[in-house]
Amino acid sequence: MIDVKSISTHCTRTEFVGTTVLDTIGLVISGIDDTLLKEMNVGMKYHALGLFSSRTGAAGQITAIDDAVKATNTEVLSIEFPRDTKGWGGHGNYIVIGGNDVSDVRHAIELGLELTKKNAGELYISESGHLEFTYSASAGAALQKAFHAVPGEAFGFMAGSPAAIGLVMADTAMKASAVNITCYMTPSIGTSHSNEVILGISGDASAVKAAVLEARQVGLELLIGMGSYPEIPGTPYL
Amino acid sequence: MIDVKSISTHCTRTEFVGTTVLDTIGLVISGIDDTLLKEMNVGMKYHALGLFSSRTGAAGQITAIDDAVKATNTEVLSIEFPRDTKGWGGHGNYIVIGGNDVSDVRHAIELGLELTKKNAGELYISESGHLEFTYSASAGAALQKAFHAVPGEAFGFMAGSPAAIGLVMADTAMKASAVNITCYMTPSIGTSHSNEVILGISGDASAVKAAVLEARQVGLELLIGMGSYPEIPGTPYL
Amino acid sequence: MIDVKSISTHCTRTEFVGTTVLDTIGLVISGIDDTLLKEMNVGMKYHALGLFSSRTGAAGQITAIDDAVKATNTEVLSIEFPRDTKGWGGHGNYIVIGGNDVSDVRHAIELGLELTKKNAGELYISESGHLEFTYSASAGAALQKAFHAVPGEAFGFMAGSPAAIGLVMADTAMKASAVNITCYMTPSIGTSHSNEVILGISGDASAVKAAVLEARQVGLELLIGMGSYPEIPGTPYL
């Protein structure tokens, strides 16, 4: 019989890169099994894979990976949205990236972990629901794949739960400045049945940022109006 | 950096209507943004929208909105079922209604909040699972949209989790009296992968009510047989 | 008004068979209602149905029912995967079996409950995520229906959450020995949006067992590397 306490919490596996807030783990596989790679449906180009996976949060982590991929010689292969968040109403994330060089991939995952910690500052979780925001001055491949962001343009993201709060945030953002919708998601459309309305916007940097900030203000007022203050698993940076 | 504690729990936004049990929030948007309205796929007829959204429960809230819409000059535009319930095995809800007059819409949402509190009396949540029941003497547009209820006829609803309990309740209801099935839902069919079997029934008022009451009796016996008593977020009214 | 405390926790309904770990309930319906049976889409052959349903876990219970059906004159009619686990990132299960004789069906459900308790020994649930493993020396109809196992061949199952851990486990299993993939599932493919990568493998008994054990070792190292030790709702048996 296996004794789990004989295993150390300081993981020494070569696959292990690190962990961070929101039950996020970063891993690398230096040479993925060929049969498994075929099943994964992410192409056969890369055998060095980086894995990034959280129980809670998606946009912050995808924005982190977006920056990490831009800064390294790696490519985003797949982004999935598990319906998770440890009992809250939202998503987790599961991201696969690839590269020709395992050290590039490892470096991208390390960057992703670091930036996730920063981006978690715009996640607000109360007794009743949650809000998530991100902003990128120049969207890359991960934000394009996940939310149809326009590459090279500013991108803003907002999610509110319960879903009704997300729609008021989206309406506020659209009225705040001239931005374009890149994605609109609801419990039945585009999400994995999460209790959220999500809006992605692109456009001029200052317009996108202003829209996200106005959405954040109304979102926080409504969420706090439900009776409790949110916890923030980081430091707000917007 | 934003200080969330500077925001009051007494929300004064014009969008805010109120909150009630089950993490339910009611909101109105007096003039929705046109671009966003197009994305919402609820038609372009109404720009005054009412939003209703809960973390936990669906049938009670939909029955509440059903009555609220009947009592006001408003229309149900969409009903969605997030997979939520704060860690339990069921749904939340996200409902959009519309009207020509924002005061009608606001009144409908107020009524919906009030009736949700009453309907929460037939939600039973234990350590192991949950049961939900509703009964309407005369189904309206919301119950038709959500559960294919026959408008103007009596409608009964039952959901049991873990799912097996729901099937025994459904079987009991069908044997209890001569009623018609309007909807049958399971983890893979019709639900958002909730851990429930759901049955909607229509027919003669006394037959429907009798079927719901017999289903409730067997459902409670089985749920309590799992070892713990349910909490009830209201007062049973059936 | 109903008083739930008037109902005993010792359930005496004829439908009640028993309960076990992981919020599992076993039930029988001796003569299911015909109209309801038609809605269920499980064929009209059997009117004696056995129901098996849990909030948490799927492979252990399906393996239990697999053995139970082999040992009795019953047949698996449907297997569904609710997105549940009481706030964790995985599935529950909802299984319907049928038989000509209600005592056969009841006996199968009793066996399923007993074996579920044993199989729960290979479920590892920590603060951050979970792992699940099963092994069958000779797969039957339930494992075939749920995971495309090859009947009569050895079958192994592994699921890891957050999903990235599951992929490293899958890669480790494929490299450990010569086995065939029977199913590969991710948050978007095959699961009900759970936060898991799942692999089912078939082949030679010792190869399958070795692959599962190597996957378990790496999975536990990574899960524990996230910072906390898992609870095990049984006794590890592999």
XYZ file of C-alpha atoms in Angstrom:
714
model
C 0.000 0.000 0.000
C 1.294 3.390 -0.993
C 2.140 5.880 1.775
C 1.527 9.358 0.360
C 3.369 10.973 3.281
C 6.591 9.387 1.992
C 6.429 11.853 -0.936
C 7.939 15.302 -0.423
C 6.059 18.555 -1.073
C 9.294 19.777 -2.695
C 8.762 18.136 -6.056
C 11.980 17.116 -7.843
C 10.443 15.674 -11.032
C 11.972 17.076 -14.216
C 8.426 17.867 -15.420
C 7.761 20.184 -12.461
C 8.324 23.905 -13.099
C 6.412 25.504 -10.229
C 3.105 26.563 -8.748
C 1.461 29.880 -7.922
C -1.809 31.371 -6.668
C -5.230 30.036 -7.717
C -4.031 26.407 -7.634
C -1.923 26.970 -10.713
C 0.729 24.446 -11.733
C 3.306 24.780 -14.528
C 4.851 21.662 -16.063
C 6.998 20.643 -19.034
C 7.255 17.407 -20.987
C 10.566 17.339 -22.844
C 9.606 14.636 -25.359
C 5.913 13.774 -25.410
C 4.861 10.246 -26.366
C 3.942 10.123 -30.082
C 0.717 8.168 -29.732
C -0.504 10.523 -27.031
C 0.515 13.593 -29.048
C -1.649 12.365 -31.930
C -4.650 12.048 -29.557
C -4.076 15.585 -28.283
C -4.938 17.118 -31.649
C -2.416 19.962 -31.289
C -0.313 19.110 -34.355
C 2.861 17.009 -34.466
C 5.331 19.915 -34.811
C 6.524 20.120 -31.205
C 7.541 17.359 -28.829
C 8.642 19.760 -26.085
C 5.397 20.837 -24.440
C 4.645 23.331 -21.681
C 1.519 22.777 -19.575
C -0.242 25.428 -17.549
C -3.307 24.641 -15.488
C -5.346 26.323 -12.724
C -8.410 25.509 -10.673
C -9.536 29.160 -10.647
C -9.285 31.967 -13.208
C -8.709 32.050 -16.927
C -8.198 35.523 -18.393
C -5.370 36.462 -16.035
C -3.508 33.255 -16.786
C -4.128 33.472 -20.531
C -2.863 37.066 -20.508
C 0.195 35.832 -18.590
C 0.846 33.077 -21.143
C 0.223 35.599 -23.928
C 3.107 37.702 -22.660
C 5.252 34.651 -21.908
C 4.887 33.277 -25.437
C 5.696 36.673 -26.932
C 8.911 36.777 -24.868
C 10.111 33.284 -25.816
C 10.476 31.096 -28.869
C 7.273 29.139 -28.179
C 3.777 28.761 -29.599
C 0.314 28.360 -28.030
C -1.135 24.996 -29.030
C -4.428 24.805 -27.116
C -6.467 26.634 -24.497
C -9.364 24.980 -22.681
C -11.818 26.233 -20.059
C -12.764 23.675 -17.437
C -15.869 24.566 -15.432
C -14.141 24.826 -12.084
C -13.136 27.562 -9.543
C -13.439 25.290 -6.474
C -17.124 25.906 -5.930
C -17.352 29.421 -7.396
C -19.232 30.158 -10.594
C -16.434 30.360 -13.147
C -13.705 28.641 -15.093
C -10.255 27.303 -14.517
C -7.846 26.947 -17.413
C -5.722 24.331 -19.153
C -3.169 25.598 -21.657
C -0.647 23.694 -23.789
C 2.265 25.465 -25.463
C 5.042 23.985 -27.598
C 8.593 24.803 -28.630
C 11.567 23.216 -30.342
C 13.772 23.746 -27.322
C 12.647 22.494 -23.904
C 14.491 25.345 -22.168
C 12.399 27.879 -24.131
C 9.244 26.080 -23.086
C 10.335 25.909 -19.454
C 11.173 29.605 -19.506
C 7.754 30.464 -20.979
C 5.997 28.480 -18.232
C 8.138 30.198 -15.558
C 7.156 33.594 -16.966
C 3.524 32.514 -17.069
C 3.589 31.581 -13.385
C 5.161 34.908 -12.440
C 2.704 36.983 -14.459
C -0.278 34.986 -13.182
C 0.566 36.171 -9.688
C 0.469 39.769 -10.896
C -2.711 39.324 -12.953
C -4.515 37.735 -9.993
C -4.684 41.270 -8.612
C -7.690 41.919 -10.837
C -9.712 38.953 -9.605
C -12.355 39.827 -6.996
C -14.088 36.951 -5.196
C -16.861 37.570 -2.655
C -19.329 35.331 -0.828
C -21.839 35.944 -3.628
C -19.858 35.991 -6.862
C -16.721 37.145 -8.602
C -15.315 39.612 -11.132
C -12.251 39.253 -13.357
C -10.497 41.868 -15.489
C -7.413 41.929 -17.680
C -5.839 44.448 -19.967
C -3.080 43.980 -22.547
C -1.569 46.914 -24.441
C -0.796 44.584 -27.333
C -2.594 41.255 -27.613
C -0.717 38.179 -28.792
C -1.518 34.640 -29.867
C -3.015 33.354 -26.613
C -5.538 36.174 -26.287
C -6.368 35.771 -29.962
C -6.963 32.036 -29.602
C -8.995 32.347 -26.396
C -10.977 35.564 -26.950
C -10.500 36.553 -30.627
C -8.380 39.544 -29.613
C -6.885 41.460 -32.523
C -3.103 40.759 -32.498
C -1.071 43.887 -31.835
C -4.094 45.870 -30.633
C -5.018 46.703 -27.047
C -7.346 44.141 -25.512
C -9.603 44.288 -22.458
C -11.493 41.508 -20.698
C -14.269 41.523 -18.109
C -16.244 38.674 -16.510
C -18.940 39.057 -13.846
C -20.766 36.442 -11.760
C -23.669 36.061 -11.094
C -24.049 36.557 -14.835
C -26.375 39.567 -14.632
C -23.558 41.664 -13.165
C -21.411 40.784 -16.182
C -24.021 42.145 -18.577
C -24.264 45.487 -16.771
C -20.446 45.659 -16.857
C -20.464 44.904 -20.600
C -23.095 47.573 -21.232
C -21.106 50.089 -19.175
C -17.908 49.295 -21.087
C -19.582 49.719 -24.478
C -20.987 53.105 -23.463
C -17.703 54.234 -21.904
C -15.667 54.501 -25.088
C -15.420 53.482 -28.743
C -14.255 49.863 -28.604
C -15.028 46.725 -30.600
C -16.425 43.494 -29.207
C -14.096 40.545 -29.833
C -16.088 38.013 -27.819
C -19.347 37.847 -25.884
C -20.008 34.798 -23.715
C -22.858 33.690 -21.410
C -23.729 30.557 -19.412
C -25.063 28.908 -22.593
C -22.873 30.539 -25.240
C -19.092 30.163 -25.364
C -18.499 29.373 -21.687
C -18.387 25.903 -20.168
C -21.742 26.719 -18.507
C -20.123 29.116 -16.049
C -22.321 31.638 -14.221
C -20.784 34.619 -16.023
C -21.314 37.149 -18.762
C -17.930 37.811 -20.388
C -16.939 40.581 -22.788
C -13.670 40.944 -24.700
C -12.941 44.287 -26.353
C -10.253 45.633 -28.640
C -9.355 49.073 -29.980
C -7.341 52.091 -29.020
C -5.315 51.551 -25.838
C -6.783 54.393 -23.801
C -10.336 53.595 -24.914
C -9.982 49.933 -23.963
C -8.452 50.733 -20.587
C -11.127 53.332 -19.811
C -13.860 50.831 -20.704
C -12.363 48.164 -18.436
C -12.017 50.614 -15.542
C -15.633 51.815 -15.824
C -16.826 48.223 -16.004
C -14.765 47.396 -12.919
C -16.321 50.270 -10.985
C -19.936 49.265 -11.698
C -19.112 45.593 -11.232
C -17.611 46.178 -7.794
C -20.542 48.382 -6.750
C -23.045 45.677 -7.723
C -21.051 42.769 -6.285
C -20.502 44.582 -3.001
C -24.193 45.559 -3.102
C -24.914 41.834 -2.723
C -23.694 42.189 0.840
C -20.032 41.242 1.245
C -16.610 42.516 0.240
C -14.474 40.545 -2.219
C -11.134 38.942 -1.435
C -8.401 39.703 -3.968
C -5.775 36.967 -4.475
C -3.167 39.597 -5.474
C -2.723 43.351 -5.767
C -4.996 45.348 -8.133
C -2.814 46.752 -10.922
C -5.260 48.522 -13.229
C -4.862 51.066 -6.658
C -8.548 50.579 -6.039
C -9.731 50.226 -2.427
C -12.812 48.036 -2.474
C -13.683 48.986 1.104
C -14.402 52.540 -0.151
C -17.496 51.139 -1.882
C -20.699 50.871 0.158
C -22.741 47.688 0.504
C -25.809 49.913 0.023
C -25.680 50.075 -3.762
C -27.036 53.313 -5.249
C -26.507 52.526 -8.949
C -29.632 53.085 -11.059
C -29.181 49.559 -12.429
C -29.506 47.992 -8.967
C -32.998 46.727 -8.034
C -32.232 44.413 -5.132
C -31.003 41.046 -3.919
C -32.576 38.080 -2.177
C -31.811 34.545 -1.008
C -29.685 32.117 -3.022
C -27.261 34.857 -4.132
C -29.918 36.338 -6.364
C -29.506 39.808 -7.830
C -32.076 41.825 -9.812
C -30.907 44.606 -12.165
C -32.269 46.865 -14.895
C -30.605 48.528 -17.867
C -32.787 51.411 -19.030
C -31.244 51.761 -22.501
C -28.963 48.889 -23.501
C -26.084 49.587 -25.889
C -27.120 48.689 -29.458
C -23.978 46.765 -30.421
C -24.213 44.694 -27.259
C -27.940 44.068 -27.762
C -27.201 42.623 -31.206
C -24.646 40.215 -29.663
C -27.195 39.125 -27.058
C -29.420 37.504 -29.671
C -32.665 38.425 -27.853
C -34.141 40.562 -30.647
C -33.932 44.340 -31.004
C -37.472 45.127 -29.793
C -36.667 46.222 -26.229
C -33.944 48.521 -24.963
C -35.197 48.466 -21.368
C -33.945 45.162 -19.990
C -34.452 43.430 -16.664
C -31.779 41.002 -15.471
C -32.270 38.288 -12.900
C -29.433 36.025 -11.819
C -28.727 33.542 -8.999
C -25.874 31.310 -7.963
C -28.279 28.606 -6.711
C -31.671 27.398 -7.932
C -33.540 27.734 -11.193
C -37.132 26.501 -11.115
C -38.157 28.651 -8.147
C -36.745 31.771 -9.754
C -38.186 30.972 -13.174
C -41.584 30.411 -11.583
C -41.173 33.762 -9.798
C -40.319 35.521 -13.070
C -43.200 33.672 -14.736
C -45.626 35.303 -12.311
C -43.823 38.644 -12.443
C -44.037 38.826 -16.230
C -47.730 37.899 -16.157
C -48.365 40.765 -13.707
C -46.505 43.424 -15.721
C -46.186 44.656 -19.263
C -42.944 42.777 -19.909
C -41.682 39.806 -21.917
C -39.199 37.001 -21.216
C -36.283 37.256 -23.645
C -33.882 34.520 -22.528
C -33.364 31.961 -19.774
C -30.023 30.241 -19.234
C -28.840 27.601 -16.765
C -25.297 28.054 -15.518
C -23.806 24.973 -13.871
C -23.387 26.511 -10.447
C -24.947 26.223 -6.925
C -21.756 27.114 -5.052
C -20.376 23.621 -4.906
C -23.689 21.725 -4.947
C -24.750 19.579 -7.857
C -27.203 21.850 -9.660
C -27.870 24.997 -11.640
C -28.093 28.698 -11.071
C -30.071 30.870 -13.438
C -29.638 33.901 -15.668
C -32.814 35.471 -17.050
C -33.278 38.499 -19.307
C -36.679 40.190 -19.674
C -37.600 43.238 -21.720
C -40.233 45.951 -21.771
C -40.991 49.248 -23.434
C -41.133 51.063 -20.124
C -38.245 50.779 -17.685
C -40.597 51.129 -14.706
C -42.518 48.047 -15.861
C -39.262 46.143 -16.130
C -38.112 47.314 -12.713
C -41.429 46.310 -11.199
C -41.205 42.852 -12.777
C -37.730 42.348 -11.329
C -38.927 43.514 -7.889
C -41.784 41.014 -8.044
C -39.366 38.311 -9.140
C -37.126 38.943 -6.129
C -40.080 38.805 -3.746
C -41.492 35.586 -5.209
C -38.069 33.944 -5.284
C -37.925 34.262 -1.519
C -41.247 32.448 -1.249
C -40.356 29.782 -3.808
C -37.051 29.052 -2.027
C -39.230 27.306 0.566
C -39.339 24.273 -1.709
C -35.568 23.916 -2.058
C -34.015 21.289 0.225
C -30.215 21.169 0.477
C -28.434 18.544 2.579
C -24.804 17.488 2.993
C -25.351 14.882 0.264
C -27.594 16.468 -2.337
C -30.625 18.615 -2.968
C -34.259 18.615 -4.095
C -36.243 21.400 -5.758
C -39.967 21.656 -6.418
C -42.301 24.248 -7.887
C -45.951 24.367 -8.750
C -47.851 26.912 -10.831
C -51.652 26.823 -11.184
C -51.323 28.467 -14.596
C -47.991 28.426 -16.405
C -46.845 31.486 -18.346
C -44.130 32.386 -20.802
C -41.088 31.791 -18.571
C -42.099 28.252 -17.616
C -42.951 27.564 -21.257
C -39.543 28.805 -22.437
C -37.591 26.987 -19.740
C -39.511 23.714 -19.330
C -41.993 23.534 -22.229
C -44.900 24.038 -19.808
C -48.302 24.353 -21.494
C -49.388 28.008 -21.110
C -52.497 28.363 -18.974
C -52.263 24.815 -17.628
C -51.043 23.760 -14.202
C -47.324 22.959 -14.156
C -45.186 21.030 -11.683
C -41.414 20.720 -11.456
C -39.126 18.368 -9.546
C -35.343 18.010 -9.503
C -33.338 15.565 -7.366
C -29.599 15.270 -6.777
C -27.725 12.910 -6.769
C -29.499 12.186 -10.045
C -30.799 8.742 -9.088
C -33.107 10.297 -6.490
C -34.592 12.486 -9.219
C -35.525 9.450 -11.301
C -37.328 7.754 -8.410
C -39.191 11.033 -7.808
C -40.111 11.217 -11.502
C -41.357 7.624 -11.478
C -43.372 8.285 -8.326
C -44.945 11.397 -9.842
C -45.949 9.602 -13.024
C -47.604 6.816 -11.045
C -49.316 9.254 -8.657
C -51.735 10.798 -11.128
C -52.555 11.330 -14.811
C -50.139 14.063 -15.880
C -48.123 14.765 -19.029
C -44.343 15.099 -19.238
C -43.282 18.507 -20.574
C -39.552 18.019 -20.025
C -37.188 15.299 -18.848
C -33.570 16.223 -18.151
C -30.494 14.313 -16.935
C -26.774 15.083 -16.467
C -26.188 14.550 -20.204
C -29.548 15.617 -21.637
C -30.957 19.119 -21.276
C -29.076 20.160 -18.127
C -25.720 21.942 -18.060
C -24.215 18.653 -16.786
C -25.820 19.080 -13.369
C -26.097 16.028 -11.091
C -29.891 15.912 -11.339
C -32.811 14.155 -12.939
C -35.490 16.777 -13.619
C -39.134 16.258 -14.579
C -41.644 18.910 -15.659
C -45.310 17.912 -15.761
C -48.533 19.568 -16.891
C -52.199 18.707 -16.642
C -55.120 19.104 -14.294
C -54.249 21.278 -11.282
C -55.053 18.735 -8.576
C -53.304 15.934 -10.478
C -50.140 17.986 -10.955
C -50.055 19.090 -7.332
C -50.620 15.542 -6.072
C -47.808 14.264 -8.272
C -45.394 16.925 -6.985
C -46.298 16.199 -3.356
C -45.783 12.446 -3.734
C -42.460 13.064 -5.477
C -41.438 15.394 -2.651
C -42.251 12.746 -0.039
C -40.155 10.007 -1.645
C -37.390 12.455 -2.507
C -37.090 13.654 1.082
C -37.130 10.077 2.412
C -34.274 9.096 0.085
C -32.227 12.258 0.597
C -32.561 12.035 4.373
C -31.747 8.309 4.058
C -28.307 9.440 2.863
C -27.643 10.488 6.441
C -28.336 14.184 7.025
C -31.289 16.571 7.151
C -31.673 19.270 4.505
C -31.522 23.002 5.132
C -34.411 24.954 3.589
C -33.618 28.556 2.488
C -37.262 29.577 3.017
C -40.576 28.190 4.260
C -42.123 25.148 2.516
C -45.370 26.291 0.877
C -46.665 23.221 -0.948
C -46.133 22.647 6.072
C -43.856 19.663 5.857
C -41.569 18.919 8.813
C -38.482 17.216 7.422
C -37.361 16.132 10.894
C -40.399 13.803 11.004
C -38.635 11.657 8.380
C -36.173 9.034 9.628
C -32.588 8.755 8.390
C -33.195 4.986 8.313
C -34.966 4.866 4.974
C -37.561 2.111 4.635
C -38.688 2.781 1.047
C -38.648 -0.319 -1.147
C -36.597 1.664 -3.681
C -33.773 2.250 -1.184
C -30.842 -0.205 -1.384
C -28.127 1.676 0.465
C -25.494 4.376 0.483
C -21.709 4.447 0.678
C -18.739 6.823 0.504
C -18.592 9.762 -1.933
C -22.305 10.563 -1.498
C -23.245 7.429 -3.378
C -26.802 6.100 -3.307
C -28.092 2.826 -4.744
C -31.787 2.466 -5.619
C -34.133 0.092 -7.455
C -37.414 0.663 -9.247
C -39.222 -2.656 -9.558
C -41.618 -1.591 -12.344
C -40.768 1.716 -13.969
C -43.570 3.855 -15.420
C -43.875 3.210 -19.173
C -44.143 6.826 -20.280
C -41.074 7.727 -18.250
C -39.145 4.699 -19.541
C -39.738 5.896 -23.099
C -38.311 9.345 -22.221
C -35.239 7.722 -20.687
C -34.057 6.376 -24.037
C -32.607 3.183 -22.541
C -34.794 0.736 -24.472
C -38.053 -0.850 -23.326
C -36.625 -4.305 -22.498
C -36.376 -3.952 -18.722
C -38.876 -2.565 -16.241
C -36.795 -3.510 -13.194
C -34.121 -0.790 -13.022
C -31.153 -0.306 -10.730
C -29.910 3.251 -10.166
C -26.456 4.191 -8.951
C -25.465 7.787 -8.396
C -22.636 9.695 -6.667
C -21.664 13.305 -6.116
C -17.934 12.480 -6.409
C -15.999 9.987 -8.532
C -16.806 8.056 -11.653
C -14.205 5.457 -12.651
C -14.233 3.673 -9.291
C -18.009 3.406 -9.332
C -18.151 2.358 -12.980
C -15.541 -0.323 -12.283
C -17.658 -1.424 -9.309
C -20.792 -1.633 -11.457
C -18.753 -3.400 -14.161
C -17.952 -6.193 -11.718
C -21.480 -6.154 -10.255
C -23.106 -6.593 -13.667
C -20.711 -9.438 -14.551
C -21.680 -11.207 -11.324
C -25.460 -10.908 -11.828
C -28.044 -11.341 -14.534
C -28.248 -7.624 -15.317
C -27.261 -5.208 -18.072
C -25.834 -1.669 -18.116
C -28.335 0.683 -19.762
C -26.748 4.130 -19.411
C -23.794 5.897 -17.811
C -23.675 9.681 -17.439
C -21.052 12.043 -16.030
C -22.458 15.016 -14.139
C -19.958 17.839 -13.588
C -19.965 17.621 -9.805
C -17.591 16.510 -6.982
C -18.941 19.000 -4.416
C -16.683 21.845 -5.396
C -13.745 19.810 -6.706
C -12.768 19.764 -10.364
C -14.245 16.467 -11.515
C -17.283 14.324 -12.212
C -19.893 12.429 -10.311
C -21.748 9.587 -11.941
C -25.278 8.441 -12.735
C -25.703 4.857 -13.892
C -28.843 2.927 -14.842
C -28.846 -0.862 -15.076
C -31.712 -3.205 -15.909
C -32.731 -6.797 -15.329
C -35.699 -9.086 -15.711
C -35.709 -9.920 -12.027
C -35.762 -7.129 -9.449
C -33.759 -9.258 -6.987
C -30.936 -9.552 -9.552
C -30.975 -5.792 -9.989
C -30.976 -5.189 -6.244
C -28.105 -7.607 -5.806
C -26.092 -5.844 -8.530
C -26.625 -2.478 -6.835
C -25.600 -3.948 -3.457
C -22.409 -5.299 -5.023
C -21.783 -1.934 -6.680
C -22.027 -0.139 -3.334
C -19.631 -2.600 -1.699
C -17.047 -2.392 -4.488
C -17.282 1.401 -4.637
C -16.036 1.520 -1.071
C -13.003 -0.564 -2.073
C -12.340 1.389 -5.280
C -12.464 4.706 -3.407
C -9.042 3.697 -2.084
C -7.509 4.937 -5.338
C -9.055 8.404 -5.176
C -6.683 11.099 -3.862
C -8.170 14.531 -3.061
C -5.981 17.402 -1.870
C -6.554 21.120 -1.310
C -5.382 21.746 -4.886
C -6.736 18.934 -6.997
C -7.394 15.217 -7.242
C -6.264 11.968 -8.864
C -8.298 8.853 -9.624
C -7.129 5.416 -10.746
C -8.775 2.081 -11.446
C -7.626 -1.224 -12.761
C -9.665 -4.173 -13.985
C -8.056 -7.481 -14.948
C -10.937 -8.123 -17.350
C -13.132 -5.232 -18.481
C -16.863 -5.737 -18.877
C -19.819 -3.859 -20.329
C -19.738 -0.803 -18.044
C -16.079 -0.001 -18.689
C -16.678 -0.586 -22.394
C -19.652 1.791 -22.446
C -17.961 4.503 -20.384
C -14.342 4.347 -21.590
C -14.301 2.109 -24.692
C -12.416 -0.588 -22.775
C -11.871 -3.810 -24.724
C -14.145 -6.475 -23.136
C -12.171 -9.305 -21.575
C -8.877 -7.381 -21.677
C -7.145 -5.654 -18.781
C -8.128 -1.986 -18.443
C -6.515 0.898 -16.598
C -7.841 4.374 -15.898
C -6.178 7.574 -14.706
C -7.553 11.085 -14.181
C -5.604 14.072 -12.869
C -6.762 17.546 -11.822
C -5.714 20.300 -12.428
C -5.714 18.951 -15.973
C -2.004 19.456 -16.633
C -1.161 16.782 -14.063
C -3.390 14.353 -15.947
C -1.425 14.866 -19.157
C 1.920 14.173 -17.475
C 0.381 11.030 -15.968
C -0.890 9.983 -19.415
C 2.530 10.577 -20.981
C 4.201 8.592 -18.184
C 1.776 5.692 -18.623
C 2.344 5.529 -22.388
C 6.106 5.458 -21.919
C 5.923 2.902 -19.084
C 4.735 -0.063 -21.129
C 3.140 -1.187 -24.396
C -0.556 -0.366 -23.909
C -3.307 0.957 -26.169
C -5.329 4.120 -25.613
C -9.064 3.401 -25.330
C -10.083 6.954 -24.431
C -8.460 10.356 -24.025
C -10.510 13.157 -22.445
C -9.844 16.811 -21.567
C -11.899 19.758 -20.228
C -13.286 20.370 -23.739
C -13.249 16.849 -25.180
C -15.263 13.972 -23.744
C -15.616 15.270 -20.180
C -18.480 17.409 -18.879
C -15.998 20.337 -18.733
C -14.203 18.846 -15.730
C -10.707 20.120 -14.874
C -9.060 16.809 -15.760
C -7.044 14.987 -18.380
C -8.225 11.367 -18.427
C -6.609 8.358 -20.089
C -8.051 4.864 -20.455
C -5.689 2.079 -21.530
C -6.049 -1.585 -22.439
C -3.628 -4.394 -23.129
C -1.701 -7.078 -21.331
C -2.550 -7.205 -17.614
C 0.955 -6.605 -16.271
C 1.622 -3.824 -18.803
C -1.622 -2.018 -17.912
C -1.017 -2.345 -14.183
C 2.584 -1.109 -14.505
C 1.438 1.892 -16.542
C -1.212 2.831 -13.952
C 1.273 2.500 -11.086
C 3.871 4.707 -12.815
C 1.193 7.275 -13.600
C 0.073 7.202 -9.965
C 3.625 7.815 -8.745
C 4.204 10.893 -10.934
C 0.680 12.154 -10.313
C 1.100 11.986 -6.541
C 4.512 13.695 -6.724
C 3.069 16.574 -8.743
C -0.140 16.908 -6.724
C 1.765 16.871 -3.435
C 4.235 19.320 -5.016
C 1.315 21.780 -5.112
C 1.674 22.020 -1.349
C -0.721 19.702 0.497
C -1.249 15.996 1.045
C -4.339 14.288 -0.377
C -7.096 12.686 1.659
C -8.039 9.173 0.533
C -11.705 8.158 1.061
C -10.674 4.476 1.322
C -7.605 2.239 1.398
C -5.226 2.218 -1.609
C -5.402 -1.242 -3.197
C -3.159 -1.015 -6.261
